[in-house]
Amino acid sequence: MAHSKIAASDEARSECGAVLLMASTTSVRSWRFPLTKSVVVVSGPGRGADALGAELGPVVESLRRDGEHLLSAQALADLDAGADRLAQARCNVAVLGAFKRGKSTLVNALLEREVLPTGVLPLTSAVTVVRHGEAERLLVHFADARVQEHPLASLREFATELSNPGNGRGVRRVEVEFSHPLLADGLQLVDTPGIASVHRHNTAVAYDVLGRVDVALCVMSADQPLAEQELELYRAAAERAGQMLFVLAKVDKLSADERAQTIAFVAQVLREHGLLSAESGVLALSALDGQGIGELRASLRSLATSTRDRVVATALGRTAAVAAAELAHRCALEERALQLPLDQLNALGVVLEQRLAELEAARADANDLMERRVARLLQERVNEPLLGYARTHDDMLQEALGRRAAELVRERPRVLATAIDTWIDERIEVTFAALASELRSLVAGGLGEIASGHRAGIAALLADVHRAATDVLGMSDACEVPEVQLAEQTGFTFKLHDPEHGLDVMVASARRALPGGFGRRLVLRDASERLRAMTDRHAGRLRGELVARAQEAAADHRRRLDAAMDEACASVRCAISRAHDEHADGTDAAQARLEDLRARRERAMRAGRRLAAQPER
């Protein structure tokens, strides 16, 4: 939402701005709701759904009623979903994080069975909700409102990238029902697609879930502790969730010392960003050996039986505060537009559309320029270095191969071949792991510079559009343009061996069986050819991986920037359009609409103040 402070009077403008500030720009620690510390445990799941519903229900209902045709569909749906969870004593525990952090594996470990698909590649493509049910079943909810029931074994067909690439089947969410003690008291485990993978839509799906998160279970990985994109996701979750939990998965990959250092580093970073309180910690766990799983399961069971309704109410209160701010902003903007004479309103609409058309053309030019700059960056920092590497390192590798062969001069051809193959594999892995790290850093730095220039140019264009509306509508806020980060990689992967045909195996085996110097020469000739082929192959694979990542990061930056700009302009367009329609219906209709908007805005601001004044639950 664009955080404008527009209203029909100075007093209204000030009050509306205060609501917006409360909902969207305060730090995590300034909320009256607890973000990073556990709520006080009492007997029973909080004060009870009835009491909490009676407290929040009127506020939510008022926002729902007043927000019809003004609030976004997503905001209305989030309000409804939160009220339903509170009434039905359900609590969403959303498992959040980057791709391949082990989120689905963690859910399976908590439930003590293989419920969700897991694998080496990014798998989850749709939101999967696991909840209690006496009978095992799978419910697939589609975007067109269809609901289909399927056997639990068919989950992979609907919720994975392999079987449902890009969510081409239009799956809105998948619900898995079966009986488990962890789910018996209303907890619902929500498995989300990982962010920062090559599948751009997965990041959008993960962010769309945040409006319905009661508990954010943030999963980081010990082998790649924390990235900026993960922090950005967790900060967004903290603005909505009733409770934050942080776990560090895959600690079995670290020694005891490395584990302690990594946990301390992650906790420090989270505290620096206001996401983790001094008295809270990061839970280390491993789904492989079970470390920490029992402790996490016990914590979630305690939440379900002690503080569930409080946590849900906290999350619903935050969702309502965001909706109240959005509603007050939209009402104030339309009020101001309605107070303009029709001719002035029409003139403003014409000017604004002209500016927006200019902005669209300039944005297209800026995007094209960014694409050309990214292409030049890849040529300079990927293609040319790899070509230079091939020229300078081929002879060096062949010489190193010769030295290794000389060390094995007394070995028989078969033993020599095995040892040389192992040496080639090791040398390729060491060489290209270092090269991948070096080139990735070069690309990331260059991409950040390009994105910074692109962001500044678009921000200047958008400021011009804002100035066009400022004189008449009082709009003065600017669009915040998101930062770009090179999508994080799990590490360069190696492909050292191809499937061999039977004839090739027979020929190679026969060569290795030849005696003396002749057999050795054939083995070394094959090894030289294989070393050159492996070098060429991995140079090509490294180039393809770096190019794909850079292009994806640039495309994601443009998409997020476009979304921010569209959102910033949409409320102004909508206000002018609605005001024009009301003017067209006559003076009486316009006056009635103006009074209605004032009443809605005042109720929204009262709701915001009431939510801000709520004591900690």
Coordinates of C-alpha atoms in Angstrom, one line a residue:
M1 CA 0.0 0.0 0.0
A2 CA 1.2 3.5 -0.7
H3 CA 1.6 5.2 2.7
S4 CA 0.0 8.6 1.8
K5 CA -1.3 11.0 4.4
I6 CA -4.1 12.5 2.4
A7 CA -7.3 13.7 3.9
A8 CA -10.1 16.3 3.5
S9 CA -8.7 18.6 6.2
D10 CA -5.4 19.2 8.0
E11 CA -6.8 17.5 11.1
A12 CA -8.0 14.5 9.2
R13 CA -4.8 14.3 7.3
S14 CA -2.8 14.3 10.5
E15 CA -4.9 11.6 12.1
C16 CA -5.0 9.4 9.0
G17 CA -1.2 9.7 8.8
A18 CA -1.0 8.6 12.4
V19 CA -3.0 5.4 11.7
L20 CA -0.8 4.7 8.6
L21 CA 2.3 5.2 10.6
M22 CA 1.1 2.9 13.3
A23 CA 0.3 0.1 10.8
S24 CA 3.3 0.2 8.6
T25 CA 6.3 2.2 9.6
T26 CA 6.9 1.5 13.3
S27 CA 9.7 -0.7 14.4
V28 CA 9.0 -4.2 15.5
R29 CA 9.6 -3.3 19.1
S30 CA 7.1 -0.4 19.2
W31 CA 4.1 -2.6 18.8
R32 CA 1.9 -3.3 21.9
F33 CA 1.6 -6.9 20.7
P34 CA 4.5 -9.1 21.6
L35 CA 6.6 -10.0 18.6
T36 CA 9.7 -11.8 19.7
K37 CA 8.9 -13.0 23.2
S38 CA 6.5 -15.7 24.2
V39 CA 3.1 -14.6 25.6
V40 CA 2.5 -15.5 29.3
V41 CA 1.3 -19.1 29.6
V42 CA -2.0 -19.6 31.5
S43 CA -4.2 -22.6 31.9
G44 CA -6.2 -23.4 28.8
P45 CA -5.5 -21.9 25.3
G46 CA -5.6 -18.3 26.4
R47 CA -8.7 -16.4 27.4
G48 CA -10.9 -18.4 25.2
A49 CA -12.1 -18.0 21.6
D50 CA -15.4 -16.5 22.8
A51 CA -13.9 -13.7 24.8
L52 CA -11.3 -12.9 22.2
G53 CA -13.9 -13.0 19.5
A54 CA -16.1 -10.6 21.4
E55 CA -13.2 -8.2 21.8
L56 CA -12.0 -8.2 18.1
G57 CA -15.2 -9.2 16.4
P58 CA -16.8 -5.8 16.3
V59 CA -13.6 -4.2 15.0
V60 CA -13.2 -6.8 12.3
E61 CA -16.8 -6.7 11.3
S62 CA -16.8 -2.9 11.0
L63 CA -13.7 -3.0 8.9
R64 CA -15.1 -5.8 6.7
R65 CA -18.4 -3.9 6.2
D66 CA -16.8 -0.4 5.6
G67 CA -14.0 -1.9 3.5
E68 CA -16.3 -3.4 0.9
H69 CA -15.3 -2.0 -2.6
L70 CA -12.5 0.0 -0.9
L71 CA -10.2 -2.6 0.6
S72 CA -8.3 -4.9 -1.6
A73 CA -9.7 -8.4 -2.0
Q74 CA -6.6 -9.8 -0.3
A75 CA -7.1 -7.6 2.8
L76 CA -10.8 -8.6 3.0
A77 CA -9.9 -12.3 2.6
D78 CA -7.2 -12.1 5.3
L79 CA -9.7 -10.5 7.8
D80 CA -12.3 -13.2 7.1
A81 CA -9.7 -16.0 7.4
G82 CA -8.3 -14.6 10.7
A83 CA -11.8 -14.3 12.3
D84 CA -12.7 -17.9 11.2
R85 CA -9.5 -19.3 12.7
L86 CA -10.2 -17.6 16.0
A87 CA -13.9 -18.8 16.0
Q88 CA -12.9 -22.3 15.1
A89 CA -9.9 -22.5 17.5
R90 CA -7.4 -23.1 14.7
C91 CA -3.9 -21.7 14.6
N92 CA -1.7 -21.5 11.4
V93 CA 2.0 -22.3 12.0
A94 CA 3.6 -21.2 8.7
V95 CA 6.9 -22.8 7.9
L96 CA 8.9 -20.0 6.1
G97 CA 12.3 -19.7 4.6
A98 CA 14.4 -19.9 1.4
F99 CA 14.2 -22.9 -0.9
K100 CA 16.1 -26.1 0.1
R101 CA 16.3 -25.1 3.8
G102 CA 14.5 -28.3 4.8
K103 CA 11.0 -27.0 5.5
S104 CA 9.1 -29.9 4.1
T105 CA 11.5 -32.3 5.7
L106 CA 11.0 -30.6 9.1
V107 CA 7.2 -30.9 8.8
N108 CA 7.6 -34.6 8.1
A109 CA 9.9 -35.0 11.1
L110 CA 7.4 -33.2 13.4
L111 CA 4.6 -35.5 12.1
E112 CA 6.7 -38.6 12.3
R113 CA 5.9 -39.7 8.8
E114 CA 6.6 -38.8 5.2
V115 CA 3.6 -36.6 4.4
L116 CA 5.1 -33.9 2.2
P117 CA 7.3 -34.5 -0.8
T118 CA 11.0 -33.9 -0.4
G119 CA 14.0 -33.9 -2.8
V120 CA 17.1 -32.3 -4.1
L121 CA 15.4 -29.8 -6.3
P122 CA 13.0 -27.0 -5.2
L123 CA 9.8 -28.9 -4.8
T124 CA 6.9 -27.1 -3.2
S125 CA 4.9 -25.0 -5.7
A126 CA 1.7 -24.5 -3.8
V127 CA 0.8 -23.8 -0.2
T128 CA 0.1 -27.1 1.7
V129 CA -2.0 -27.0 5.0
V130 CA -1.7 -30.0 7.2
R131 CA -4.4 -30.3 9.8
H132 CA -6.2 -32.7 12.0
G133 CA -8.8 -35.1 10.5
E134 CA -10.1 -38.5 11.6
A135 CA -9.9 -39.8 8.1
E136 CA -6.8 -39.4 5.8
R137 CA -7.7 -37.3 2.8
L138 CA -6.3 -34.7 0.4
L139 CA -8.4 -31.6 -0.5
V140 CA -7.3 -29.6 -3.5
H141 CA -8.6 -26.0 -3.7
F142 CA -8.4 -24.4 -7.1
A143 CA -8.3 -20.7 -8.0
D144 CA -11.7 -21.1 -9.8
A145 CA -13.3 -22.2 -6.5
R146 CA -13.4 -25.9 -7.4
V147 CA -12.5 -28.4 -4.6
Q148 CA -11.5 -31.9 -5.3
E149 CA -10.8 -34.8 -3.0
H150 CA -7.9 -37.2 -3.7
P151 CA -5.9 -39.9 -2.0
L152 CA -3.1 -38.6 0.2
A153 CA -0.6 -40.3 -2.0
S154 CA -1.4 -38.0 -4.9
L155 CA -0.2 -34.8 -3.1
R156 CA 2.9 -34.7 -5.3
E157 CA 0.8 -34.2 -8.4
F158 CA -0.6 -30.9 -7.2
A159 CA 2.0 -29.3 -4.9
T160 CA 5.4 -29.9 -6.5
E161 CA 7.2 -28.0 -9.2
L162 CA 8.0 -31.3 -11.0
S163 CA 4.3 -32.4 -11.4
N164 CA 2.7 -28.9 -11.3
P165 CA 5.4 -26.5 -12.8
G166 CA 4.6 -22.9 -12.2
N167 CA 1.4 -24.0 -10.6
G168 CA -0.1 -24.4 -14.1
R169 CA -3.0 -26.3 -12.6
G170 CA -4.2 -23.2 -10.8
V171 CA -4.0 -24.7 -7.3
R172 CA -4.8 -22.1 -4.6
R173 CA -3.9 -24.4 -1.7
V174 CA -3.8 -28.1 -0.8
E175 CA -5.2 -29.4 2.5
V176 CA -3.9 -32.6 4.1
E177 CA -6.0 -34.2 6.8
F178 CA -5.0 -37.0 9.1
S179 CA -4.7 -37.8 12.8
H180 CA -1.7 -36.8 14.9
P181 CA -1.4 -35.5 18.5
L182 CA 0.4 -32.4 17.3
L183 CA -2.6 -31.4 15.3
A184 CA -5.3 -32.4 17.7
D185 CA -5.7 -29.0 19.4
G186 CA -6.1 -26.9 16.3
L187 CA -2.6 -26.4 15.1
Q188 CA -2.3 -26.3 11.3
L189 CA 1.2 -26.7 9.8
V190 CA 1.4 -24.6 6.6
D191 CA 4.2 -25.6 4.3
T192 CA 5.1 -22.7 1.9
P193 CA 7.2 -22.6 -1.3
G194 CA 10.8 -21.4 -0.6
I195 CA 11.8 -18.0 -1.7
A196 CA 14.9 -17.1 -3.8
S197 CA 14.8 -20.1 -6.1
V198 CA 14.7 -19.9 -9.9
H199 CA 10.9 -20.3 -9.7
R200 CA 9.9 -16.6 -9.3
H201 CA 6.2 -17.4 -8.6
N202 CA 7.2 -19.3 -5.4
T203 CA 8.5 -16.1 -3.8
A204 CA 5.2 -14.4 -4.5
V205 CA 3.2 -17.3 -3.1
A206 CA 5.3 -17.2 0.1
Y207 CA 4.6 -13.5 0.6
D208 CA 0.9 -13.9 -0.1
V209 CA 0.6 -16.3 2.9
L210 CA 1.9 -13.7 5.4
G211 CA -1.6 -12.2 6.0
R212 CA -2.7 -15.5 7.4
V213 CA 0.2 -16.4 9.6
D214 CA -0.4 -16.8 13.3
V215 CA 3.0 -18.4 14.2
A216 CA 5.9 -17.9 11.8
L217 CA 8.3 -20.9 12.1
C218 CA 11.4 -19.5 10.3
V219 CA 13.7 -22.2 9.0
M220 CA 17.3 -21.5 8.3
S221 CA 20.0 -23.9 7.3
A222 CA 23.3 -24.6 9.0
D223 CA 25.2 -24.9 5.8
Q224 CA 23.9 -21.5 4.5
P225 CA 22.8 -19.7 7.7
L226 CA 21.1 -16.5 6.7
A227 CA 20.7 -14.4 3.5
E228 CA 19.3 -10.9 3.0
Q229 CA 16.2 -12.3 1.2
E230 CA 15.4 -14.5 4.2
L231 CA 15.7 -11.5 6.6
E232 CA 13.4 -9.5 4.4
L233 CA 10.8 -12.3 4.5
Y234 CA 11.1 -12.6 8.3
R235 CA 10.7 -8.9 8.8
A236 CA 7.6 -9.0 6.7
A237 CA 6.3 -11.9 8.7
A238 CA 7.0 -10.2 12.0
E239 CA 4.7 -7.3 11.0
R240 CA 1.8 -9.8 10.9
A241 CA 2.5 -13.0 13.0
G242 CA 1.5 -13.3 16.6
Q243 CA 4.6 -15.2 17.5
M244 CA 8.0 -15.8 15.8
L245 CA 10.0 -19.0 16.2
F246 CA 13.5 -19.5 14.7
V247 CA 15.2 -22.8 14.0
L248 CA 18.5 -23.7 12.4
A249 CA 18.2 -27.0 10.5
K250 CA 20.8 -29.4 9.2
V251 CA 23.1 -28.9 12.2
D252 CA 24.3 -32.5 11.7
K253 CA 26.5 -31.1 8.9
L254 CA 28.6 -29.1 11.4
S255 CA 31.0 -29.9 14.1
A256 CA 30.2 -28.9 17.7
D257 CA 32.3 -25.8 17.5
E258 CA 31.0 -24.8 14.1
R259 CA 27.4 -25.3 15.4
A260 CA 27.9 -23.0 18.4
Q261 CA 29.5 -20.3 16.2
T262 CA 26.8 -20.5 13.6
I263 CA 24.0 -20.3 16.2
A264 CA 25.6 -17.4 17.8
F265 CA 26.0 -15.6 14.5
V266 CA 22.4 -16.2 13.4
A267 CA 21.0 -15.0 16.8
Q268 CA 23.1 -11.9 16.7
V269 CA 21.9 -11.0 13.2
L270 CA 18.3 -11.6 14.1
R271 CA 18.6 -9.4 17.2
E272 CA 20.3 -6.6 15.2
H273 CA 17.2 -6.6 13.0
G274 CA 14.8 -6.6 15.9
L275 CA 13.5 -10.1 15.2
L276 CA 14.8 -11.9 18.3
S277 CA 14.6 -10.7 21.9
A278 CA 17.5 -11.0 24.3
E279 CA 15.8 -13.7 26.3
S280 CA 14.9 -15.8 23.2
G281 CA 17.1 -18.1 21.2
V282 CA 17.5 -20.1 18.0
L283 CA 16.7 -23.8 18.2
A284 CA 19.2 -26.1 16.5
L285 CA 17.8 -29.2 15.0
S286 CA 18.4 -32.0 12.5
A287 CA 15.7 -34.0 10.9
L288 CA 18.3 -36.6 10.0
D289 CA 19.3 -37.6 13.5
G290 CA 16.2 -36.1 15.3
Q291 CA 18.1 -33.5 17.3
G292 CA 15.8 -30.7 18.5
I293 CA 12.7 -32.2 16.8
G294 CA 11.2 -33.4 20.1
E295 CA 11.8 -30.0 21.8
L296 CA 10.2 -28.1 18.9
R297 CA 7.3 -30.5 18.9
A298 CA 6.8 -30.0 22.6
S299 CA 6.9 -26.2 22.2
L300 CA 4.2 -26.3 19.6
R301 CA 2.1 -28.6 21.7
S302 CA 2.4 -26.2 24.6
L303 CA 1.4 -23.3 22.4
A304 CA -1.6 -25.3 21.2
T305 CA -2.9 -26.0 24.7
S306 CA -1.8 -22.8 26.4
T307 CA -1.6 -19.7 24.2
R308 CA -3.2 -20.6 20.9
D309 CA -6.1 -18.2 20.9
R310 CA -3.9 -15.3 22.2
V311 CA -1.5 -15.8 19.4
V312 CA -4.3 -16.0 16.8
A313 CA -5.9 -12.9 18.3
T314 CA -2.5 -11.0 18.1
A315 CA -2.1 -11.9 14.4
L316 CA -5.7 -10.9 13.7
G317 CA -5.2 -7.6 15.5
R318 CA -2.3 -6.8 13.3
T319 CA -4.1 -7.8 10.1
A320 CA -7.0 -5.5 11.2
A321 CA -4.6 -2.7 12.0
V322 CA -3.2 -2.9 8.4
A323 CA -6.7 -3.0 7.0
A324 CA -7.7 0.0 9.1
A325 CA -4.8 2.0 7.8
E326 CA -5.5 1.0 4.2
L327 CA -9.2 1.9 4.6
A328 CA -8.5 5.3 6.2
H329 CA -6.0 6.1 3.4
R330 CA -8.4 5.2 0.6
C331 CA -11.3 7.0 2.1
A332 CA -9.3 10.1 2.6
L333 CA -8.0 10.1 -0.9
E334 CA -11.5 9.7 -2.4
E335 CA -12.9 12.4 -0.1
R336 CA -10.4 14.9 -1.4
A337 CA -11.2 14.0 -4.9
L338 CA -14.9 14.3 -4.3
Q339 CA -14.5 17.9 -3.0
L340 CA -13.0 19.0 -6.3
P341 CA -15.2 20.7 -9.0
L342 CA -15.9 18.3 -11.8
D343 CA -13.9 20.3 -14.4
Q344 CA -10.9 20.4 -12.1
L345 CA -11.2 16.7 -11.4
N346 CA -11.4 15.9 -15.1
A347 CA -8.4 18.1 -15.8
L348 CA -6.4 16.3 -13.1
G349 CA -7.4 12.9 -14.5
V350 CA -6.2 13.9 -17.9
V351 CA -2.9 15.2 -16.6
L352 CA -2.4 12.2 -14.4
E353 CA -3.0 9.8 -17.2
Q354 CA -0.6 11.7 -19.4
R355 CA 2.1 11.5 -16.7
L356 CA 1.4 7.8 -16.1
A357 CA 1.7 7.1 -19.9
E358 CA 5.0 8.9 -19.9
L359 CA 6.1 6.9 -16.9
E360 CA 5.1 3.7 -18.6
A361 CA 7.2 4.5 -21.6
A362 CA 10.1 5.6 -19.5
R363 CA 9.8 2.5 -17.4
A364 CA 10.0 0.3 -20.5
D365 CA 13.1 2.2 -21.7
A366 CA 14.6 1.8 -18.2
N367 CA 13.9 -1.9 -18.2
D368 CA 15.4 -2.4 -21.7
L369 CA 18.5 -0.5 -20.5
M370 CA 18.8 -2.7 -17.5
E371 CA 18.6 -5.8 -19.7
R372 CA 21.4 -4.5 -21.9
R373 CA 23.5 -3.6 -18.9
V374 CA 23.0 -7.1 -17.4
A375 CA 23.9 -8.7 -20.7
R376 CA 27.1 -6.6 -20.8
L377 CA 27.8 -7.5 -17.2
L378 CA 27.6 -11.2 -17.9
Q379 CA 29.8 -10.8 -20.9
E380 CA 32.5 -9.0 -18.9
R381 CA 32.3 -10.9 -15.6
V382 CA 31.3 -14.4 -16.8
N383 CA 31.9 -15.1 -20.4
E384 CA 35.3 -13.4 -20.8
P385 CA 36.7 -14.7 -17.5
L386 CA 35.7 -18.2 -18.4
L387 CA 37.3 -18.0 -21.9
G388 CA 40.4 -16.6 -20.3
Y389 CA 40.4 -19.4 -17.8
A390 CA 40.1 -22.0 -20.6
R391 CA 43.1 -20.4 -22.3
T392 CA 45.4 -20.2 -19.3
H393 CA 44.4 -23.2 -17.3
D394 CA 44.1 -26.0 -19.9
D395 CA 47.9 -26.3 -20.3
M396 CA 48.4 -26.0 -16.5
L397 CA 45.9 -28.8 -15.9
Q398 CA 47.5 -31.0 -18.5
E399 CA 50.9 -30.4 -16.9
A400 CA 49.5 -31.2 -13.5
L401 CA 48.0 -34.4 -14.9
G402 CA 51.5 -35.4 -16.3
R403 CA 53.1 -34.8 -12.9
R404 CA 50.4 -36.9 -11.2
A405 CA 51.0 -39.7 -13.8
A406 CA 54.7 -39.5 -13.1
E407 CA 54.1 -40.2 -9.4
L408 CA 52.2 -43.3 -10.4
V409 CA 54.8 -44.6 -12.9
R410 CA 55.1 -48.0 -11.3
E411 CA 51.4 -48.7 -11.2
R412 CA 49.7 -51.1 -13.7
P413 CA 47.4 -49.5 -16.3
R414 CA 44.2 -50.5 -14.5
V415 CA 45.4 -49.1 -11.1
L416 CA 46.7 -46.0 -12.9
A417 CA 43.4 -45.4 -14.6
T418 CA 41.4 -45.5 -11.4
A419 CA 43.9 -43.2 -9.5
I420 CA 43.9 -40.7 -12.4
D421 CA 40.1 -40.7 -12.6
T422 CA 39.9 -39.9 -8.9
W423 CA 42.5 -37.1 -9.3
I424 CA 40.6 -35.5 -12.2
D425 CA 37.3 -35.6 -10.2
E426 CA 39.0 -33.9 -7.2
R427 CA 40.8 -31.3 -9.3
I428 CA 37.7 -30.3 -11.2
E429 CA 35.7 -29.9 -7.9
V430 CA 38.3 -27.8 -6.2
T431 CA 39.0 -25.7 -9.3
F432 CA 35.4 -24.9 -10.2
A433 CA 34.2 -24.5 -6.6
A434 CA 36.7 -21.6 -6.2
L435 CA 35.9 -20.2 -9.6
A436 CA 32.2 -20.3 -9.0
S437 CA 32.6 -18.4 -5.7
E438 CA 34.8 -15.8 -7.4
L439 CA 32.5 -15.2 -10.4
R440 CA 29.4 -15.2 -8.3
S441 CA 30.7 -12.4 -6.1
L442 CA 31.7 -10.4 -9.3
V443 CA 28.2 -10.9 -10.7
A444 CA 26.4 -10.0 -7.5
G445 CA 28.4 -6.8 -7.1
G446 CA 27.8 -5.7 -10.6
L447 CA 24.1 -6.6 -10.5
G448 CA 23.6 -4.5 -7.3
E449 CA 25.2 -1.5 -9.0
I450 CA 22.9 -1.8 -12.0
A451 CA 19.8 -2.3 -9.9
S452 CA 20.7 0.8 -7.8
G453 CA 20.9 3.0 -10.9
H454 CA 17.7 1.5 -12.3
R455 CA 15.9 2.0 -9.0
A456 CA 17.0 5.7 -8.7
G457 CA 15.8 6.4 -12.3
I458 CA 12.4 4.9 -11.7
A459 CA 12.0 6.6 -8.3
A460 CA 12.7 10.0 -10.0
L461 CA 10.0 9.3 -12.6
L462 CA 7.5 8.2 -10.0
A463 CA 8.2 11.4 -8.0
D464 CA 7.1 13.4 -11.0
V465 CA 3.8 11.6 -11.1
H466 CA 3.4 12.3 -7.3
R467 CA 4.0 16.0 -7.9
A468 CA 1.2 16.0 -10.5
A469 CA -1.2 14.9 -7.9
T470 CA 0.2 16.8 -4.9
D471 CA -1.2 20.2 -5.7
V472 CA -4.8 19.1 -5.9
L473 CA -5.0 15.9 -3.8
G474 CA -2.2 16.7 -1.3
M475 CA -0.3 13.5 -2.0
S476 CA 3.2 13.8 -0.8
D477 CA 4.6 10.4 -0.1
A478 CA 7.1 8.6 -2.3
C479 CA 7.1 5.0 -3.5
E480 CA 9.7 2.9 -1.7
V481 CA 11.6 0.9 -4.3
P482 CA 12.7 -2.5 -3.2
E483 CA 16.4 -3.6 -3.1
V484 CA 17.6 -6.4 -5.3
Q485 CA 19.7 -9.3 -4.2
L486 CA 21.3 -12.0 -6.4
A487 CA 19.2 -15.0 -5.8
E488 CA 21.3 -17.2 -3.4
Q489 CA 22.6 -20.5 -4.7
T490 CA 22.9 -23.7 -2.9
G491 CA 26.4 -24.2 -4.4
F492 CA 27.7 -25.2 -7.8
T493 CA 26.8 -28.8 -8.6
F494 CA 29.2 -31.1 -10.5
K495 CA 28.5 -33.7 -13.2
L496 CA 31.6 -35.8 -13.4
H497 CA 30.4 -39.0 -15.1
D498 CA 28.1 -39.7 -18.0
P499 CA 26.3 -43.0 -18.4
E500 CA 28.5 -45.3 -20.5
H501 CA 27.4 -47.5 -23.3
G502 CA 28.3 -51.2 -23.2
L503 CA 30.7 -50.9 -26.1
D504 CA 32.5 -48.0 -24.5
V505 CA 32.9 -49.9 -21.2
M506 CA 34.3 -52.9 -23.1
V507 CA 36.9 -50.7 -25.0
A508 CA 38.0 -48.9 -21.9
S509 CA 38.3 -52.1 -19.9
A510 CA 40.3 -53.7 -22.8
R511 CA 42.7 -50.7 -22.9
R512 CA 43.3 -50.9 -19.1
A513 CA 44.1 -54.5 -19.4
L514 CA 46.9 -54.0 -21.9
P515 CA 50.4 -54.5 -20.4
G516 CA 53.3 -52.2 -20.0
G517 CA 54.0 -48.8 -21.6
F518 CA 51.4 -49.2 -24.3
G519 CA 48.6 -49.6 -21.8
R520 CA 49.8 -46.7 -19.8
R521 CA 49.9 -44.4 -22.9
L522 CA 46.4 -45.3 -23.8
V523 CA 45.2 -44.7 -20.2
L524 CA 46.9 -41.3 -20.1
R525 CA 45.6 -40.3 -23.5
D526 CA 42.0 -41.1 -22.3
A527 CA 42.6 -39.2 -19.1
S528 CA 43.9 -36.1 -21.0
E529 CA 40.8 -36.1 -23.2
R530 CA 38.5 -36.6 -20.1
L531 CA 40.2 -33.7 -18.2
R532 CA 39.7 -31.4 -21.2
A533 CA 36.1 -32.5 -21.6
M534 CA 35.4 -32.0 -17.9
T535 CA 36.9 -28.6 -18.0
D536 CA 34.8 -27.5 -21.0
R537 CA 31.6 -29.1 -19.5
H538 CA 31.9 -27.4 -16.1
A539 CA 32.8 -24.0 -17.6
G540 CA 29.6 -24.2 -19.7
R541 CA 27.5 -25.3 -16.7
L542 CA 29.0 -22.6 -14.5
R543 CA 28.2 -20.0 -17.2
G544 CA 24.7 -21.2 -17.6
E545 CA 24.0 -21.2 -13.9
L546 CA 25.4 -17.7 -13.3
V547 CA 23.6 -16.3 -16.3
A548 CA 20.3 -17.8 -15.2
R549 CA 20.7 -16.5 -11.7
A550 CA 21.6 -13.0 -12.7
Q551 CA 18.7 -12.8 -15.3
E552 CA 16.3 -14.2 -12.7
A553 CA 17.4 -11.6 -10.1
A554 CA 17.1 -8.8 -12.5
A555 CA 13.6 -9.9 -13.6
D556 CA 12.5 -10.3 -10.0
H557 CA 13.8 -6.7 -9.3
R558 CA 11.8 -5.4 -12.2
R559 CA 8.7 -7.3 -11.2
R560 CA 8.8 -6.1 -7.6
L561 CA 9.5 -2.5 -8.8
D562 CA 6.6 -2.6 -11.2
A563 CA 4.3 -3.9 -8.4
A564 CA 5.4 -1.1 -6.1
M565 CA 4.8 1.5 -8.7
D566 CA 1.4 0.1 -9.8
E567 CA 0.3 0.0 -6.2
A568 CA 1.4 3.6 -5.6
C569 CA -0.6 4.9 -8.6
A570 CA -3.7 2.6 -8.2
S571 CA -5.2 4.3 -5.2
V572 CA -5.0 7.8 -6.9
R573 CA -6.6 6.4 -10.1
C574 CA -9.3 4.7 -8.1
A575 CA -10.1 7.8 -6.1
I576 CA -10.4 10.0 -9.2
S577 CA -12.5 7.4 -11.0
R578 CA -14.9 6.9 -8.1
A579 CA -15.2 10.7 -7.6
H580 CA -15.9 11.2 -11.2
D581 CA -18.7 8.6 -11.1
E582 CA -20.3 10.1 -8.1
H583 CA -20.2 13.6 -9.7
A584 CA -21.9 12.1 -12.7
D585 CA -24.7 10.9 -10.5
G586 CA -25.5 14.4 -9.4
T587 CA -24.7 16.7 -6.5
D588 CA -26.9 14.8 -4.0
A589 CA -25.1 11.5 -4.7
A590 CA -21.7 13.1 -4.4
Q591 CA -22.6 14.7 -1.1
A592 CA -24.0 11.4 0.2
R593 CA -20.9 9.6 -0.8
L594 CA -18.7 12.2 0.8
E595 CA -20.5 11.9 4.1
D596 CA -20.3 8.1 3.9
L597 CA -16.6 8.2 3.2
R598 CA -16.0 10.5 6.2
A599 CA -17.9 8.2 8.4
R600 CA -16.0 5.2 7.2
R601 CA -12.7 7.0 7.6
E602 CA -13.5 8.0 11.1
R603 CA -14.5 4.4 12.0
A604 CA -11.3 3.1 10.5
M605 CA -9.2 5.5 12.5
R606 CA -11.1 4.7 15.7
A607 CA -10.4 1.0 14.9
G608 CA -6.7 1.8 14.4
R609 CA -6.5 3.6 17.7
R610 CA -8.4 0.8 19.5
L611 CA -6.1 -1.8 18.1
A612 CA -3.0 0.2 19.0
A613 CA -4.2 0.6 22.6
Q614 CA -4.9 -3.1 23.2
P615 CA -2.8 -4.5 26.1
E616 CA -0.5 -7.4 25.4
R617 CA -2.5 -10.6 25.2

